[in-house]
CSV table of C-alpha atoms in Angstrom, one decimal:
chain,number,residue,atom,x,y,z
T,1,MET,CA,-147.3,79.0,28.7
T,2,LYS,CA,-149.6,77.1,30.8
T,3,TRP,CA,-149.2,77.7,34.6
T,4,SER,CA,-149.9,74.5,37.2
T,5,LYS,CA,-153.1,75.4,38.0
T,6,GLY,CA,-154.0,77.4,35.4
T,7,THR,CA,-155.7,77.0,32.0
T,8,ALA,CA,-155.4,78.7,28.2
T,9,GLU,CA,-157.7,81.4,29.7
T,10,ARG,CA,-157.6,82.5,33.2
T,11,VAL,CA,-154.1,82.6,35.5
T,12,ARG,CA,-155.2,83.5,38.9
T,13,VAL,CA,-151.5,86.0,40.0
T,14,LEU,CA,-152.0,87.4,43.2
T,15,VAL,CA,-149.6,90.3,43.9
T,16,LEU,CA,-148.5,90.8,46.9
T,17,SER,CA,-147.9,94.8,47.9
T,18,GLY,CA,-146.4,96.8,51.2
T,19,ASN,CA,-147.2,100.0,53.2
T,20,LEU,CA,-143.9,101.3,53.7
T,21,GLY,CA,-143.5,103.6,51.4
T,22,ASP,CA,-146.4,104.2,48.5
T,23,GLY,CA,-144.0,102.7,45.4
T,24,HIS,CA,-144.6,98.6,46.5
T,25,ARG,CA,-148.2,99.8,46.2
T,26,GLN,CA,-148.3,101.9,43.5
T,27,ALA,CA,-146.1,99.6,41.1
T,28,ALA,CA,-148.6,96.7,42.0
T,29,LYS,CA,-151.3,98.9,40.8
T,30,ALA,CA,-149.7,99.6,37.6
T,31,LEU,CA,-149.4,95.8,37.3
T,32,ALA,CA,-152.2,95.2,37.8
T,33,GLU,CA,-153.6,98.4,35.8
T,34,ALA,CA,-151.7,96.8,32.7
T,35,SER,CA,-152.9,93.2,33.4
T,36,ARG,CA,-157.2,94.8,32.5
T,37,LEU,CA,-155.7,97.0,29.9
T,38,GLY,CA,-153.3,94.3,27.9
T,39,THR,CA,-152.5,90.5,28.6
T,40,ARG,CA,-153.0,88.8,25.8
T,41,GLU,CA,-154.1,86.2,27.6
T,42,ALA,CA,-156.4,86.6,30.4
T,43,VAL,CA,-155.3,87.4,33.6
T,44,ASP,CA,-157.1,87.6,36.8
T,45,THR,CA,-154.9,90.3,39.0
T,46,GLU,CA,-155.7,90.6,43.1
T,47,VAL,CA,-153.2,93.1,44.9
T,48,VAL,CA,-152.5,92.5,48.5
T,49,ASP,CA,-151.2,94.3,51.5
T,50,PHE,CA,-148.9,91.5,52.4
T,51,MET,CA,-147.9,93.9,55.7
T,52,GLN,CA,-151.9,94.4,56.5
T,53,ARG,CA,-152.7,90.8,55.5
T,54,VAL,CA,-149.6,88.7,57.6
T,55,TYR,CA,-148.6,90.8,59.7
T,56,PRO,CA,-152.0,93.4,61.2
T,57,GLN,CA,-151.2,93.4,64.8
T,58,LEU,CA,-147.5,94.6,63.8
T,59,GLN,CA,-147.7,96.3,60.8
T,60,HIS,CA,-148.5,99.8,62.2
T,61,VAL,CA,-145.1,99.3,64.3
T,62,VAL,CA,-142.9,98.2,61.7
T,63,LYS,CA,-144.4,100.9,59.8
T,64,TYR,CA,-143.9,104.2,62.4
T,65,GLY,CA,-140.2,102.2,63.7
T,66,PHE,CA,-139.0,103.2,59.9
T,67,LEU,CA,-140.5,105.9,58.8
T,68,LYS,CA,-139.7,107.2,62.0
T,69,MET,CA,-135.6,106.0,61.7
T,70,VAL,CA,-136.0,107.6,57.7
T,71,GLU,CA,-136.7,110.9,59.0
T,72,LYS,CA,-134.9,111.1,62.5
T,73,THR,CA,-132.0,108.7,62.1
T,74,PRO,CA,-131.4,108.9,59.0
T,75,SER,CA,-127.6,107.9,58.9
T,76,ILE,CA,-128.5,104.8,61.0
T,77,TYR,CA,-130.8,104.1,58.4
T,78,GLY,CA,-127.9,104.4,56.0
T,79,TYR,CA,-125.6,101.9,58.0
T,80,LEU,CA,-127.9,98.6,57.5
T,81,TYR,CA,-128.7,99.5,54.3
T,82,HIS,CA,-124.4,99.2,53.4
T,83,ARG,CA,-123.9,96.7,56.0
T,84,THR,CA,-126.4,93.8,54.9
T,85,LYS,CA,-126.1,95.2,51.3
T,86,TYR,CA,-124.4,92.0,50.7
T,87,ASP,CA,-125.3,89.7,53.1
T,88,GLU,CA,-126.4,85.8,51.6
T,89,GLY,CA,-128.1,84.7,55.0
T,90,LEU,CA,-130.9,85.9,57.2
T,91,SER,CA,-130.2,87.8,60.3
T,92,PRO,CA,-131.7,86.3,63.7
T,93,LEU,CA,-134.3,88.5,63.6
T,94,PHE,CA,-135.9,88.8,60.1
T,95,SER,CA,-135.6,85.0,60.2
T,96,LEU,CA,-138.1,85.4,63.0
T,97,PHE,CA,-139.9,87.9,61.3
T,98,LEU,CA,-140.6,85.5,58.7
T,99,ARG,CA,-142.0,82.7,60.8
T,100,LEU,CA,-144.0,84.5,62.6
T,101,GLY,CA,-145.7,85.1,59.6
T,102,ARG,CA,-145.8,81.4,58.0
T,103,ARG,CA,-148.9,80.0,59.1
T,104,ALA,CA,-150.9,83.7,57.3
T,105,LEU,CA,-149.2,83.6,54.4
T,106,MET,CA,-149.9,80.0,53.8
T,107,ARG,CA,-153.6,80.8,54.4
T,108,LEU,CA,-153.2,83.7,51.9
T,109,ALA,CA,-151.9,81.2,49.8
T,110,ALA,CA,-154.7,79.3,49.9
T,111,GLU,CA,-158.1,81.3,49.4
T,112,TYR,CA,-156.5,82.9,46.3
T,113,ARG,CA,-154.7,79.5,45.2
T,114,PRO,CA,-153.1,81.2,42.9
T,115,ASP,CA,-150.6,80.9,39.7
T,116,ALA,CA,-148.1,82.3,40.5
T,117,ILE,CA,-147.0,85.6,43.0
T,118,ILE,CA,-145.5,89.5,42.4
T,119,CYS,CA,-144.2,90.6,44.9
T,120,THR,CA,-143.1,93.8,44.4
T,121,PHE,CA,-142.0,94.4,48.8
T,122,PRO,CA,-139.4,93.0,49.3
T,123,LEU,CA,-140.6,91.8,52.8
T,124,ALA,CA,-143.4,89.5,51.0
T,125,ALA,CA,-140.2,88.0,48.2
T,126,ALA,CA,-138.8,86.7,51.3
T,127,ALA,CA,-141.3,85.1,52.4
T,128,VAL,CA,-142.9,83.8,49.6
T,129,SER,CA,-139.9,82.4,48.7
T,130,LEU,CA,-139.2,81.4,52.1
T,131,LEU,CA,-142.5,78.6,51.9
T,132,LYS,CA,-140.6,77.4,48.3
T,133,GLU,CA,-138.0,76.6,50.0
T,134,GLU,CA,-139.3,74.6,52.3
T,135,GLY,CA,-141.5,73.0,49.5
T,136,ARG,CA,-144.2,74.4,50.9
T,137,LEU,CA,-145.1,77.0,47.9
T,138,HIS,CA,-145.1,75.2,44.6
T,139,VAL,CA,-146.0,77.8,42.4
T,140,PRO,CA,-143.6,81.2,40.6
T,141,LEU,CA,-142.7,83.6,42.5
T,142,ILE,CA,-141.6,87.2,41.1
T,143,THR,CA,-140.3,89.4,42.5
T,144,VAL,CA,-140.6,93.4,41.4
T,145,ILE,CA,-138.0,96.0,41.9
T,146,THR,CA,-139.0,99.1,43.1
T,147,ASP,CA,-135.4,101.0,42.8
T,148,HIS,CA,-131.9,100.9,41.1
T,149,THR,CA,-130.6,98.4,44.1
T,150,ASP,CA,-129.4,95.0,43.8
T,151,HIS,CA,-129.6,95.0,47.9
T,152,ALA,CA,-129.3,91.3,49.6
T,153,LEU,CA,-133.4,91.8,50.6
T,154,TRP,CA,-134.1,92.2,47.6
T,155,LEU,CA,-132.6,88.5,46.3
T,156,ASN,CA,-134.0,84.8,47.6
T,157,PRO,CA,-132.9,82.0,46.2
T,158,ALA,CA,-136.8,81.1,45.9
T,159,THR,CA,-137.7,83.3,43.1
T,160,ASP,CA,-137.9,82.5,39.2
T,161,LEU,CA,-137.7,85.3,38.0
T,162,TYR,CA,-136.7,89.1,38.8
T,163,LEU,CA,-137.9,92.6,37.2
T,164,VAL,CA,-135.5,95.4,37.3
T,165,GLY,CA,-135.6,98.8,36.5
T,166,SER,CA,-133.1,99.5,34.4
T,167,GLU,CA,-129.7,96.9,32.7
T,168,GLN,CA,-127.1,99.0,35.5
T,169,VAL,CA,-129.3,96.3,38.0
T,170,ALA,CA,-130.1,94.0,35.7
T,171,SER,CA,-126.0,93.7,35.2
T,172,ALA,CA,-125.5,93.9,39.3
T,173,LEU,CA,-127.7,90.6,39.9
T,174,ARG,CA,-126.0,87.9,36.6
T,175,ALA,CA,-122.2,89.2,38.4
T,176,ARG,CA,-123.9,88.0,42.0
T,177,GLY,CA,-124.1,85.1,40.2
T,178,ILE,CA,-127.7,85.0,38.5
T,179,ALA,CA,-129.0,83.6,35.7
T,180,SER,CA,-129.4,85.8,32.9
T,181,SER,CA,-132.8,83.5,32.4
T,182,ARG,CA,-134.0,84.5,35.4
T,183,VAL,CA,-133.4,88.9,35.5
T,184,ALA,CA,-135.2,91.0,32.7
T,185,VAL,CA,-134.9,95.0,32.1
T,186,SER,CA,-138.6,95.7,32.0
T,187,GLY,CA,-138.6,99.1,33.2
T,188,ILE,CA,-139.9,99.7,36.6
T,189,PRO,CA,-143.9,99.3,36.5
T,190,VAL,CA,-145.7,103.3,36.7
T,191,ALA,CA,-149.4,103.0,35.4
T,192,PRO,CA,-149.8,103.1,31.3
T,193,ARG,CA,-151.7,107.3,31.7
T,194,PHE,CA,-147.4,108.5,32.4
T,195,HIS,CA,-146.9,107.3,29.0
T,196,ALA,CA,-149.5,109.3,27.2
T,197,GLU,CA,-148.3,112.2,24.8
T,198,GLU,CA,-150.3,115.9,26.2
T,199,ASP,CA,-149.8,118.9,24.5
T,200,ARG,CA,-148.3,120.9,27.9
T,201,THR,CA,-150.0,124.4,27.4
T,202,VAL,CA,-153.1,122.8,26.9
T,203,VAL,CA,-152.9,121.0,29.7
T,204,ARG,CA,-151.6,124.1,32.3
T,205,GLN,CA,-154.1,125.5,30.9
T,206,GLN,CA,-156.9,123.4,32.1
T,207,LEU,CA,-154.9,123.0,35.6
T,208,GLY,CA,-156.1,126.9,36.4
T,209,LEU,CA,-151.8,127.3,35.4
T,210,GLN,CA,-150.2,130.5,33.6
T,211,PRO,CA,-148.8,128.6,30.0
T,212,ASP,CA,-145.9,131.3,29.6
T,213,MET,CA,-144.3,130.9,32.7
T,214,PRO,CA,-142.2,128.0,34.1
T,215,VAL,CA,-143.8,125.5,36.8
T,216,VAL,CA,-141.6,123.3,39.6
T,217,LEU,CA,-143.8,120.2,40.4
T,218,VAL,CA,-142.3,119.4,44.6
T,219,MET,CA,-143.2,115.8,45.2
T,220,GLY,CA,-141.9,113.4,48.4
T,221,GLY,CA,-143.3,116.6,51.0
T,222,GLY,CA,-145.7,113.7,52.3
T,223,GLY,CA,-143.8,111.8,54.6
T,224,GLY,CA,-142.8,115.8,56.2
T,225,LEU,CA,-138.7,115.0,54.9
T,226,LEU,CA,-139.4,117.7,52.3
T,227,SER,CA,-140.8,120.5,54.4
T,228,GLU,CA,-137.7,122.7,55.6
T,229,GLY,CA,-136.7,122.8,51.8
T,230,ILE,CA,-140.2,123.7,51.1
T,231,ARG,CA,-140.7,126.8,53.1
T,232,SER,CA,-136.9,127.9,51.7
T,233,LEU,CA,-138.8,128.3,48.1
T,234,LEU,CA,-142.2,129.7,49.9
T,235,ARG,CA,-139.9,132.5,51.6
T,236,SER,CA,-138.1,133.2,48.6
T,237,GLU,CA,-139.3,136.0,46.3
T,238,ALA,CA,-137.5,134.9,43.5
T,239,VAL,CA,-138.6,131.9,43.5
T,240,CYS,CA,-142.7,132.6,44.2
T,241,ALA,CA,-142.6,135.8,41.5
T,242,GLY,CA,-140.3,134.0,38.6
T,243,MET,CA,-142.1,130.3,38.8
T,244,GLN,CA,-145.1,128.0,39.6
T,245,LEU,CA,-145.0,126.3,42.0
T,246,VAL,CA,-147.7,122.2,42.5
T,247,ILE,CA,-146.5,121.1,45.7
T,248,VAL,CA,-148.0,117.3,46.3
T,249,CYS,CA,-148.2,116.9,49.9
T,250,GLY,CA,-149.9,113.2,49.8
T,251,SER,CA,-151.8,112.2,52.3
T,252,ASN,CA,-149.9,115.0,55.2
T,253,ARG,CA,-152.6,117.0,56.8
T,254,ALA,CA,-150.3,117.7,59.2
T,255,VAL,CA,-147.3,119.5,56.3
T,256,MET,CA,-150.7,119.8,54.9
T,257,ARG,CA,-151.3,122.7,56.8
T,258,GLU,CA,-148.0,124.1,58.2
T,259,LEU,CA,-147.3,125.4,54.5
T,260,GLU,CA,-150.6,126.7,53.8
T,261,GLU,CA,-149.5,128.4,57.6
T,262,GLU,CA,-146.2,129.2,55.6
T,263,LEU,CA,-147.9,130.8,52.6
T,264,ALA,CA,-150.9,132.7,55.1
T,265,HIS,CA,-148.0,135.0,56.0
T,266,ARG,CA,-146.5,135.3,52.2
T,267,PRO,CA,-149.5,134.9,50.0
T,268,SER,CA,-148.6,134.0,46.6
T,269,GLY,CA,-151.2,133.1,44.1
T,270,ARG,CA,-148.1,131.1,41.8
T,271,VAL,CA,-148.0,128.3,44.5
T,272,ARG,CA,-150.9,125.3,44.3
T,273,LEU,CA,-150.8,122.7,47.2
T,274,LEU,CA,-152.2,119.8,46.7
T,275,GLY,CA,-153.1,116.8,48.7
T,276,PHE,CA,-153.5,113.2,47.4
T,277,ALA,CA,-154.0,113.6,43.5
T,278,GLU,CA,-154.9,110.5,41.5
T,279,ASP,CA,-154.1,112.9,37.7
T,280,ILE,CA,-149.6,113.0,38.9
T,281,HIS,CA,-149.7,112.2,35.1
T,282,ARG,CA,-151.3,115.4,34.5
T,283,TRP,CA,-149.6,117.7,36.3
T,284,MET,CA,-146.1,116.3,35.6
T,285,SER,CA,-147.3,116.4,31.6
T,286,ALA,CA,-147.4,120.6,32.7
T,287,ALA,CA,-144.2,120.7,34.8
T,288,ASP,CA,-141.3,122.6,33.5
T,289,LEU,CA,-138.7,120.4,36.5
T,290,LEU,CA,-139.2,118.4,39.3
T,291,LEU,CA,-138.0,118.6,43.3
T,292,THR,CA,-138.2,115.4,44.6
T,293,LYS,CA,-137.2,112.8,46.8
T,294,PRO,CA,-135.4,110.1,44.7
T,295,GLY,CA,-138.0,107.4,45.4
T,296,GLY,CA,-138.0,104.3,43.0
T,297,LEU,CA,-141.3,104.3,41.6
T,298,THR,CA,-142.0,108.3,41.8
T,299,THR,CA,-138.4,109.0,39.4
T,300,SER,CA,-139.8,106.5,37.4
T,301,GLU,CA,-143.0,107.9,36.6
T,302,ALA,CA,-140.8,111.6,35.9
T,303,VAL,CA,-139.0,109.8,33.4
T,304,ALA,CA,-141.9,108.5,31.6
T,305,LYS,CA,-142.5,111.9,31.3
T,306,ALA,CA,-139.3,112.6,30.2
T,307,LEU,CA,-139.3,115.0,32.9
T,308,PRO,CA,-136.1,116.3,34.6
T,309,MET,CA,-135.8,116.8,38.0
T,310,LEU,CA,-133.7,118.1,40.9
T,311,LEU,CA,-132.6,114.8,43.8
T,312,TYR,CA,-133.5,117.2,47.5
T,313,LYS,CA,-131.2,114.7,50.4
T,314,PRO,CA,-131.8,110.9,49.5
T,315,ILE,CA,-131.6,109.3,52.0
T,316,PRO,CA,-128.4,107.3,52.5
T,317,GLY,CA,-129.8,104.3,50.5
T,318,GLN,CA,-132.0,103.2,48.2
T,319,GLU,CA,-132.2,107.3,47.5
T,320,GLU,CA,-128.5,107.5,46.9
T,321,ASP,CA,-128.8,104.1,44.3
T,322,ASN,CA,-132.0,105.6,42.3
T,323,ALA,CA,-129.6,109.8,42.8
T,324,ALA,CA,-126.8,107.6,41.3
T,325,VAL,CA,-128.3,105.7,38.4
T,326,LEU,CA,-130.7,108.4,37.1
T,327,MET,CA,-127.6,111.1,37.3
T,328,ARG,CA,-125.3,108.9,34.7
T,329,ALA,CA,-128.1,109.4,32.8
T,330,GLY,CA,-128.6,112.2,32.6
T,331,VAL,CA,-132.0,112.4,33.8
T,332,ALA,CA,-131.0,114.4,36.8
T,333,VAL,CA,-128.7,116.3,38.5
T,334,GLN,CA,-128.7,116.5,42.6
T,335,ALA,CA,-129.1,119.7,45.0
T,336,GLU,CA,-125.9,120.7,46.6
T,337,GLY,CA,-126.7,119.9,51.1
T,338,GLY,CA,-123.6,123.4,50.4
T,339,ARG,CA,-125.5,125.8,48.1
T,340,ALA,CA,-129.2,127.1,49.1
T,341,LEU,CA,-131.2,124.7,47.2
T,342,THR,CA,-133.2,128.4,46.4
T,343,ASP,CA,-130.5,129.3,44.7
T,344,GLN,CA,-130.0,125.8,42.6
T,345,LEU,CA,-133.9,125.7,41.3
T,346,LEU,CA,-133.4,129.2,40.7
T,347,GLU,CA,-130.6,128.8,37.6
T,348,LEU,CA,-131.5,125.3,36.9
T,349,VAL,CA,-135.2,126.7,36.3
T,350,HIS,CA,-134.0,128.8,34.2
T,351,ASP,CA,-131.6,127.6,31.5
T,352,PRO,CA,-133.5,126.0,29.2
T,353,ALA,CA,-131.1,124.6,27.5
T,354,ARG,CA,-130.2,122.8,30.3
T,355,LEU,CA,-133.8,121.5,30.8
T,356,ALA,CA,-134.2,120.6,26.9
T,357,HIS,CA,-130.8,118.4,28.0
T,358,MET,CA,-132.4,116.4,30.3
T,359,ARG,CA,-135.8,115.9,28.6
T,360,GLY,CA,-133.9,114.4,26.0
T,361,ARG,CA,-131.7,112.1,27.9
T,362,ALA,CA,-135.1,111.2,29.9
T,363,GLU,CA,-136.6,110.2,25.9
T,364,ALA,CA,-133.9,108.0,26.1
T,365,LEU,CA,-133.8,106.5,29.5
T,366,ARG,CA,-136.8,105.9,29.0
T,367,ILE,CA,-138.8,101.9,28.5
T,368,ALA,CA,-141.5,102.3,26.2
T,369,ARG,CA,-144.8,99.9,28.3
T,370,PRO,CA,-143.0,99.3,31.4
T,371,ALA,CA,-145.6,97.4,32.8
T,372,GLU,CA,-146.8,95.7,29.8
T,373,ARG,CA,-143.8,94.7,29.6
T,374,ALA,CA,-143.5,92.9,32.6
T,375,TRP,CA,-146.5,91.0,31.4
T,376,GLU,CA,-144.6,89.2,28.8
T,377,ALA,CA,-142.3,88.6,31.0
T,378,VAL,CA,-144.3,86.6,33.8
T,379,LEU,CA,-146.3,84.9,30.7
T,380,ALA,CA,-143.2,83.3,28.7
T,381,LEU,CA,-141.5,82.5,32.1
T,382,GLN,CA,-141.1,78.8,32.1
T,383,PRO,CA,-141.0,77.4,35.5
T,384,ARG,CA,-138.7,76.5,36.4
T,385,PRO,CA,-138.3,72.6,38.7
T,386,GLN,CA,-138.1,73.7,42.5
T,387,PRO,CA,-134.4,71.7,43.3
T,388,GLU,CA,-133.8,71.1,46.7
T,389,LEU,CA,-132.7,73.7,48.6
T,390,ALA,CA,-130.9,74.0,51.4
T,391,PRO,CA,-131.9,76.4,54.5
T,392,ARG,CA,-130.5,79.3,54.1
T,393,PRO,CA,-127.8,80.5,57.0
T,394,GLU,CA,-129.1,82.3,59.9
T,395,LEU,CA,-126.0,85.3,60.7
T,396,SER,CA,-124.4,85.5,63.9
T,397,MET,CA,-125.9,89.2,65.8
T,398,SER,CA,-122.9,90.4,65.1
T,399,LYS,CA,-122.6,89.7,61.4
T,400,ALA,CA,-126.0,90.7,60.8
T,401,TRP,CA,-125.3,94.2,62.5
């Protein structure tokens, strides 16, 4: 296709990510990697953290407030999530937030002069859409929804194309009046390496794991939200004797120290603690089961690897939406609140027939080359003429809350 300012040789794409959770960044990185490896047209991609560039003074406050709400008062977060899921207007607070960043976003667009903007972060998509609605920006806007959700925060009048992870989400968007031509089921973008076939026995040997003992990979603990459940596993003799645990703590050193202290009292050569792991695809190849919070990116990586999942305490909101889609597809089960996590884990790990069935369901569910498919949809996009868009209504404070 011919873009507004680009040429047949070069297309400039600005990818706006965000730092509220790692999934938005990972999706953006996957898109950038795929653009270098496989696009038929030459694409220059630049990944920028929207919060860092547009709200440098507010980003840490916003991130701290969001993470603390999710950790300490998930019920309030869930209430706000569901209360606003079908809103068509902007709350006064959110409208003010977007307008505070308007000048910085315009400077960013002037600096990169993109032919298109891809957003893997909902606040970025809303901000770009607002500039388009006001006639200040005239480039295609593509929104990559990184969870299995149709929450209104992702949906904006000036979005030209939505890239979604499943037909369920696409159907939900169409039901909300979004034209089919503006929705593409690409799969949630994951790095191409997650689709590489690897021999499990060989990978286990290379990673220093016993090839003939079950391996459970534990992720999502970096935020501290899994620490209670992980401690219960480390204190279980049946778990530590019957399987190999690989626990990914991410960049959270406090969680790492806490678990190291726990292991000091219960030493086990079958427990591995990892910090931030760039080769997580290899650990997924080695694993029989993933114990995780149901984040959109982590679970999409697991599906790409056909790795069965045990989902632990999804927070109300998008994690519940993700869990519902994954359980309906038969690739995951959710830990029951009234039963010990150790018992449920042991049952699943020692039921190879059930794990094999879940693996088969994941192989049927996964979408090949999602990041590459996303680029195919982007490069095939025919930018629609920008209609005259009426400003979105501001909701009353009582409606917003």
